[in-house]
Amino acid sequence: MKEGKLSSALQERYGISDKDVMGTVLWHSLNENGEIGVYDMKFGNTIIRNLTEADLEESHGEPHKKDDEHGVQNPSDKQRGAKK
């Protein structure tokens, strides 16, 4: 997933406007099985960390896909959020 829509409850909680409801993924965790646990996403100028799949509505109704392209990415990784 490269982008996703924030749930309406979280949109209200974080004060995200309707024009910024679609966010882009900045980072995601990844376990040994290729499953994503949490996402860091940017909605307009607001970055929200540790979003779960339940917090999001994926764009275009695409189902969640297993990520085989990356190695394990832990939430405590010091490279999290580092610019490449």
Coordinates of N, CA, C and O in Angstrom, one line a residue:
M1 N 0.8 -1.2 0.0 CA 0.0 0.0 0.0 C 0.9 1.2 0.0 O 1.8 1.3 0.8
K2 N 0.6 2.1 -0.9 CA 1.4 3.4 -1.0 C 0.6 4.6 -0.4 O 1.2 5.5 0.0
E3 N -0.7 4.4 -0.4 CA -1.5 5.5 0.2 C -2.8 4.8 0.8 O -3.1 3.7 0.4
G4 N -3.4 5.6 1.6 CA -4.7 5.0 2.2 C -5.5 6.2 2.8 O -5.0 7.3 3.0
K5 N -6.7 5.8 3.1 CA -7.6 6.8 3.7 C -7.8 6.6 5.2 O -8.0 5.4 5.6
L6 N -7.6 7.6 5.9 CA -7.8 7.5 7.4 C -9.2 7.3 7.8 O -10.1 7.9 7.1
S7 N -9.5 6.5 8.8 CA -10.9 6.3 9.2 C -11.5 7.6 9.7 O -10.7 8.5 10.1
S8 N -12.8 7.7 9.6 CA -13.4 9.0 9.9 C -13.2 9.4 11.4 O -13.1 10.5 11.8
A9 N -13.2 8.3 12.3 CA -13.0 8.6 13.7 C -11.6 9.2 14.0 O -11.5 10.2 14.7
L10 N -10.6 8.6 13.3 CA -9.2 9.2 13.5 C -9.0 10.5 12.8 O -8.3 11.3 13.2
Q11 N -9.7 10.7 11.7 CA -9.7 11.9 10.9 C -10.1 13.0 11.9 O -9.5 14.1 12.0
E12 N -11.2 12.8 12.6 CA -11.7 13.8 13.5 C -10.8 14.0 14.7 O -10.5 15.1 15.1
R13 N -10.3 12.9 15.3 CA -9.4 12.9 16.4 C -8.1 13.8 16.1 O -7.7 14.6 17.0
Y14 N -7.5 13.6 15.0 CA -6.3 14.3 14.6 C -6.5 15.6 13.9 O -5.6 16.3 13.5
G15 N -7.8 16.0 13.6 CA -8.1 17.2 13.0 C -7.7 17.3 11.5 O -7.3 18.3 11.0
I16 N -7.8 16.1 10.8 CA -7.4 16.0 9.4 C -8.6 16.5 8.6 O -9.7 16.0 8.7
S17 N -8.3 17.5 7.7 CA -9.4 18.0 6.9 C -9.8 17.0 5.8 O -9.0 16.1 5.5
D18 N -11.0 17.2 5.2 CA -11.4 16.3 4.1 C -10.5 16.2 2.9 O -10.3 15.2 2.3
K19 N -9.8 17.4 2.7 CA -8.9 17.4 1.5 C -7.7 16.6 1.7 O -7.0 16.3 0.8
D20 N -7.3 16.4 3.0 CA -6.1 15.7 3.4 C -6.3 14.3 3.9 O -5.4 13.6 4.4
V21 N -7.5 13.7 3.7 CA -7.9 12.4 4.2 C -7.1 11.3 3.6 O -6.9 10.3 4.2
M22 N -6.6 11.5 2.4 CA -5.8 10.5 1.7 C -4.3 10.7 2.1 O -3.8 11.8 1.9
G23 N -3.7 9.7 2.7 CA -2.3 9.9 3.2 C -1.4 9.0 2.4 O -1.8 8.0 1.8
T24 N -0.1 9.3 2.5 CA 0.9 8.5 1.9 C 1.7 7.8 3.0 O 2.0 8.3 4.1
V25 N 2.1 6.6 2.7 CA 2.9 5.8 3.6 C 4.4 6.3 3.6 O 5.0 6.4 2.6
L26 N 4.9 6.6 4.8 CA 6.3 7.0 4.9 C 7.1 5.8 5.3 O 8.3 5.7 5.0
W27 N 6.6 4.9 6.1 CA 7.3 3.8 6.7 C 6.3 2.7 7.1 O 5.2 3.0 7.4
H28 N 6.7 1.5 7.1 CA 5.9 0.4 7.8 C 6.8 -0.6 8.3 O 7.9 -0.9 7.9
S29 N 6.3 -1.3 9.4 CA 7.0 -2.4 10.0 C 6.8 -3.6 9.1 O 5.9 -3.6 8.2
L30 N 7.6 -4.6 9.3 CA 7.5 -5.8 8.5 C 8.1 -7.0 9.3 O 9.3 -6.9 9.8
N31 N 7.4 -8.1 9.4 CA 7.9 -9.2 10.2 C 8.5 -10.2 9.3 O 8.5 -10.1 8.0
E32 N 9.0 -11.3 9.8 CA 9.7 -12.4 9.0 C 8.8 -13.0 8.0 O 9.2 -13.6 7.0
N33 N 7.5 -13.0 8.3 CA 6.5 -13.6 7.3 C 6.0 -12.6 6.2 O 5.2 -13.0 5.5
G34 N 6.6 -11.4 6.2 CA 6.2 -10.4 5.2 C 4.9 -9.7 5.5 O 4.3 -9.1 4.6
E35 N 4.5 -9.8 6.8 CA 3.3 -9.1 7.2 C 3.6 -7.8 7.8 O 4.5 -7.6 8.6
I36 N 2.8 -6.8 7.4 CA 2.9 -5.4 7.9 C 2.1 -5.3 9.2 O 1.0 -5.6 9.3
G37 N 2.8 -4.7 10.3 CA 2.1 -4.5 11.5 C 1.6 -3.1 11.7 O 0.4 -2.9 12.0
V38 N 2.4 -2.1 11.5 CA 2.0 -0.7 11.7 C 2.6 0.2 10.6 O 3.6 -0.2 9.9
Y39 N 1.9 1.3 10.3 CA 2.3 2.3 9.3 C 2.6 3.6 9.9 O 1.9 4.0 10.9
D40 N 3.5 4.4 9.4 CA 3.7 5.8 9.6 C 3.2 6.5 8.4 O 3.7 6.2 7.3
M41 N 2.2 7.4 8.5 CA 1.7 8.0 7.3 C 1.6 9.5 7.4 O 1.5 10.1 8.5
K42 N 1.6 10.2 6.3 CA 1.5 11.7 6.3 C 0.2 12.1 5.6 O -0.2 11.6 4.5
F43 N -0.6 12.9 6.3 CA -1.9 13.4 5.9 C -1.8 14.9 5.8 O -1.7 15.6 6.9
G44 N -1.6 15.5 4.7 CA -1.4 17.0 4.6 C 0.0 17.2 5.3 O 1.0 16.7 4.9
N45 N 0.0 18.1 6.3 CA 1.2 18.4 7.0 C 1.3 17.6 8.3 O 2.2 17.8 9.1
T46 N 0.4 16.6 8.6 CA 0.4 15.9 9.8 C 0.9 14.5 9.6 O 0.5 13.8 8.7
I47 N 1.9 14.0 10.4 CA 2.4 12.7 10.4 C 1.8 11.9 11.6 O 1.9 12.4 12.7
I48 N 1.2 10.8 11.3 CA 0.7 9.9 12.3 C 1.4 8.6 12.3 O 1.5 8.0 11.2
R49 N 2.0 8.2 13.4 CA 2.8 7.0 13.5 C 1.9 5.9 14.2 O 1.0 6.1 14.9
N50 N 2.4 4.6 13.9 CA 1.8 3.4 14.4 C 0.3 3.2 14.1 O -0.4 2.7 15.0
L51 N -0.1 3.5 12.9 CA -1.4 3.2 12.5 C -1.5 1.7 12.1 O -0.6 1.2 11.5
T52 N -2.6 1.1 12.5 CA -2.8 -0.3 12.1 C -3.7 -0.4 10.8 O -4.3 0.6 10.5
E53 N -3.8 -1.5 10.3 CA -4.6 -1.7 9.1 C -6.1 -1.4 9.4 O -6.8 -0.8 8.6
A54 N -6.5 -1.6 10.6 CA -7.9 -1.3 11.1 C -8.1 0.2 11.1 O -9.3 0.6 11.0
D55 N -7.1 1.0 11.2 CA -7.2 2.5 11.2 C -7.4 3.1 9.8 O -7.7 4.3 9.7
L56 N -7.2 2.3 8.8 CA -7.1 2.8 7.5 C -8.2 2.1 6.6 O -8.5 1.0 6.8
E57 N -8.5 2.8 5.5 CA -9.3 2.3 4.4 C -8.4 2.4 3.2 O -8.1 3.5 2.8
E58 N -8.0 1.3 2.7 CA -7.0 1.4 1.6 C -7.7 2.0 0.3 O -8.9 1.9 0.1
S59 N -6.8 2.7 -0.4 CA -7.3 3.4 -1.6 C -7.8 2.4 -2.7 O -7.2 1.3 -2.8
H60 N -8.7 2.7 -3.5 CA -9.2 1.9 -4.6 C -9.7 0.5 -4.2 O -9.8 -0.3 -5.0
G61 N -10.0 0.3 -2.9 CA -10.5 -0.9 -2.4 C -9.6 -2.1 -2.6 O -10.0 -3.2 -2.6
E62 N -8.3 -1.8 -2.8 CA -7.3 -2.9 -3.0 C -7.1 -3.7 -1.7 O -7.0 -3.1 -0.6
P63 N -7.1 -5.0 -1.7 CA -6.8 -5.7 -0.5 C -5.4 -5.6 0.0 O -4.5 -5.3 -0.8
H64 N -5.1 -5.8 1.2 CA -3.8 -5.7 1.8 C -3.0 -6.8 1.2 O -3.4 -8.0 1.1
K65 N -1.8 -6.5 0.7 CA -0.9 -7.5 0.1 C 0.3 -7.8 1.0 O 0.8 -6.9 1.7
K66 N 0.8 -9.0 0.9 CA 2.0 -9.4 1.6 C 3.2 -8.7 0.9 O 3.2 -8.6 -0.3
D67 N 4.1 -8.2 1.7 CA 5.3 -7.5 1.2 C 6.5 -8.4 1.2 O 7.0 -8.7 2.3
D68 N 6.9 -8.9 0.0 CA 8.0 -9.7 -0.1 C 9.3 -9.0 -0.5 O 10.3 -9.5 -0.7
E69 N 9.1 -7.7 -0.8 CA 10.2 -6.9 -1.4 C 11.2 -6.4 -0.3 O 12.3 -6.0 -0.7
H70 N 10.9 -6.3 0.9 CA 11.7 -5.7 2.0 C 12.1 -6.7 3.0 O 11.4 -7.7 3.2
G71 N 13.1 -6.5 3.7 CA 13.5 -7.3 4.9 C 12.7 -6.9 6.1 O 11.8 -6.0 6.0
V72 N 13.0 -7.5 7.2 CA 12.3 -7.2 8.4 C 12.5 -5.8 8.8 O 13.6 -5.3 8.8
Q73 N 11.4 -5.1 9.2 CA 11.5 -3.7 9.6 C 10.8 -3.5 10.9 O 9.6 -3.6 11.0
N74 N 11.6 -3.3 12.0 CA 11.0 -3.2 13.3 C 10.7 -1.8 13.7 O 11.4 -0.9 13.3
P75 N 9.6 -1.6 14.5 CA 9.2 -0.2 14.9 C 10.3 0.5 15.7 O 10.4 1.7 15.7
S76 N 11.2 -0.2 16.3 CA 12.3 0.4 17.1 C 13.6 0.7 16.3 O 14.6 1.2 16.8
D77 N 13.5 0.4 15.0 CA 14.7 0.6 14.1 C 15.1 2.1 14.1 O 14.2 2.9 13.9
K78 N 16.3 2.3 14.3 CA 16.9 3.7 14.3 C 16.8 4.4 12.9 O 16.8 5.6 12.8
Q79 N 16.6 3.6 11.8 CA 16.5 4.1 10.5 C 15.1 4.5 10.2 O 14.8 5.1 9.1
R80 N 14.2 4.3 11.1 CA 12.8 4.6 10.9 C 12.7 6.1 10.6 O 13.1 6.9 11.4
G81 N 12.1 6.5 9.5 CA 11.8 7.9 9.2 C 13.1 8.6 8.6 O 13.0 9.8 8.3
A82 N 14.2 7.9 8.5 CA 15.4 8.5 8.0 C 15.2 8.7 6.5 O 14.7 7.9 5.8
K83 N 15.7 9.9 6.0 CA 15.6 10.1 4.6 C 16.7 9.4 3.9 O 17.8 9.2 4.4
K84 N 16.4 8.9 2.7 CA 17.3 8.1 1.9 C 17.9 8.9 0.8 O 17.4 9.7 0.3

